[in-house]
Amino acid sequence: MKIDKNKNEFTEDKILWTNIAEASSFDKQQQQVFNVNRNEILVLKIDQEYKAIQSRCPHAGLSMKGSPLNLENDSIICKWHNTSFCYKTGDVQKWVDVSPFQKKIAYFIARFSKKMKEMTEMEPSSIETFKTQVIENNVWVGISISD
């Protein structure tokens, strides 16, 4: 597909595509966060492919940037609470995998904090994924748009 280099966005098949960065920018930093159409998106370079997910863990809203990847099961593991998500589908693989001691502390604090209580009682929630493609050495992120 030929893209006008002066344009940073185009729409195709109900997907808004946004040019976020040159592919070479991922050579030194494989995880980068971009604001795209009011979405904070974490783009991951994995081998020679790009995956895009919401940048914040749905459990506590903390940044997923810098979280480790497990390439054997296509997952990113939240560095804060060890919640594991498939970076291809957004599905939860493991929810808040913390030690029994950490759980006891959280439940104790939850007695005094409404926000902590909500976090300890939260049901597993997947993360949103976004389409990616490389066009003329630029990484593009696609967001579905409604009619």
Coordinates of C-alpha atoms in Angstrom, one line a residue, residues 21-147:
A21 CA 7.2 5.9 14.9
E22 CA 9.9 4.7 12.7
A23 CA 10.5 1.0 13.1
S24 CA 14.2 1.6 13.8
S25 CA 13.2 3.5 17.0
F26 CA 12.4 0.1 18.5
D27 CA 15.9 -1.3 18.0
K28 CA 17.1 0.2 21.3
Q29 CA 13.7 0.4 23.1
Q30 CA 11.4 -2.6 22.4
Q31 CA 8.6 -1.3 24.6
Q32 CA 7.2 2.2 23.9
V33 CA 4.1 4.1 24.9
F34 CA 2.1 6.3 22.5
N35 CA -1.1 8.3 22.8
V36 CA -3.3 7.4 19.9
N37 CA -6.8 8.8 19.5
R38 CA -7.2 9.2 23.3
N39 CA -5.8 5.7 24.0
E40 CA -2.5 5.2 25.8
I41 CA -1.0 2.3 23.9
L42 CA 2.1 0.1 24.7
V43 CA 3.7 -1.1 21.5
L44 CA 6.0 -4.1 21.8
K45 CA 8.6 -5.2 19.3
I46 CA 8.8 -9.0 19.5
D47 CA 11.4 -10.5 17.1
Q48 CA 10.4 -8.6 13.9
E49 CA 6.7 -8.2 14.7
Y50 CA 4.9 -5.4 16.6
K51 CA 2.1 -6.0 19.1
A52 CA 0.0 -3.2 20.6
I53 CA -2.0 -3.3 23.9
Q54 CA -3.4 -0.8 26.3
S55 CA -0.6 0.5 28.3
R56 CA -2.1 0.2 31.8
C57 CA -2.9 -2.9 33.7
P58 CA -6.7 -3.0 34.4
H59 CA -6.1 -4.2 38.0
A60 CA -4.6 -1.0 39.4
G61 CA -4.1 1.2 36.4
L62 CA -0.3 1.0 36.6
S63 CA 2.0 1.2 33.6
M64 CA 2.8 -2.1 31.8
K65 CA 5.9 -0.6 30.2
G66 CA 9.0 -2.5 31.2
S67 CA 7.0 -5.6 32.2
P68 CA 8.7 -8.9 31.2
L69 CA 7.6 -10.9 28.2
N70 CA 7.2 -14.7 28.1
L71 CA 7.6 -15.6 24.4
E72 CA 6.7 -19.3 25.1
N73 CA 3.1 -18.4 25.9
D74 CA 2.8 -15.0 24.1
S75 CA 2.3 -13.1 27.4
I76 CA 3.3 -9.9 29.1
I77 CA 3.5 -10.1 32.9
C78 CA 2.5 -7.0 34.8
K79 CA 5.6 -6.0 36.8
W80 CA 3.4 -4.8 39.7
H81 CA 1.1 -7.7 40.5
N82 CA 2.3 -10.5 38.2
T83 CA -0.9 -10.5 36.3
S84 CA -0.3 -12.2 32.9
F85 CA -2.0 -11.3 29.7
C86 CA -1.7 -12.7 26.1
Y87 CA -0.3 -9.8 24.1
K88 CA -2.0 -11.2 21.0
T89 CA -5.5 -11.5 22.3
G90 CA -5.6 -9.5 25.6
D91 CA -6.9 -12.6 27.5
V92 CA -5.9 -13.0 31.1
Q93 CA -3.6 -15.9 31.7
K94 CA -3.1 -15.4 35.4
W95 CA -4.7 -12.8 37.6
V96 CA -2.8 -11.0 40.5
D97 CA -0.3 -13.7 41.2
V98 CA 1.2 -12.5 44.5
S99 CA 2.5 -14.2 47.6
P100 CA 0.1 -15.2 50.4
F101 CA 1.9 -12.6 52.6
Q102 CA 1.2 -9.8 50.0
K103 CA -2.4 -10.9 49.8
K104 CA -2.8 -10.6 53.6
I105 CA -1.3 -7.1 53.6
A106 CA -3.7 -6.1 50.8
Y107 CA -6.7 -7.4 52.6
F108 CA -5.6 -5.7 55.8
I109 CA -5.2 -2.4 54.0
A110 CA -8.6 -2.9 52.3
R111 CA -10.2 -2.7 55.7
F112 CA -9.3 1.0 55.7
S113 CA -9.2 1.9 52.0
K114 CA -12.2 1.8 49.7
K115 CA -9.9 1.8 46.6
M116 CA -7.8 -1.1 47.9
K117 CA -11.0 -3.1 48.7
E118 CA -12.2 -2.6 45.1
M119 CA -8.8 -3.8 43.8
T120 CA -8.8 -6.9 46.1
E121 CA -12.3 -7.9 45.0
M122 CA -11.9 -7.1 41.3
E123 CA -12.7 -9.8 38.8
P124 CA -10.1 -10.7 36.1
S125 CA -10.3 -8.2 33.2
S126 CA -8.6 -8.6 29.9
I127 CA -6.5 -5.8 28.2
E128 CA -7.4 -4.2 24.9
T129 CA -5.3 -5.1 21.9
F130 CA -4.8 -3.1 18.7
K131 CA -3.8 -4.0 15.2
T132 CA -0.3 -3.0 13.9
Q133 CA 1.4 -2.9 10.6
V134 CA 4.7 -1.6 9.1
I135 CA 4.4 0.6 6.1
E136 CA 7.5 2.0 4.5
N137 CA 9.6 1.4 7.6
N138 CA 7.0 3.1 9.9
V139 CA 5.0 1.4 12.6
W140 CA 1.3 2.1 12.4
V141 CA -1.4 1.3 15.1
G142 CA -5.0 0.6 14.1
I143 CA -8.0 1.4 16.2
S144 CA -11.4 0.1 15.3
I145 CA -13.9 2.9 14.7
S146 CA -17.7 2.6 14.9
D147 CA -20.1 3.9 12.3

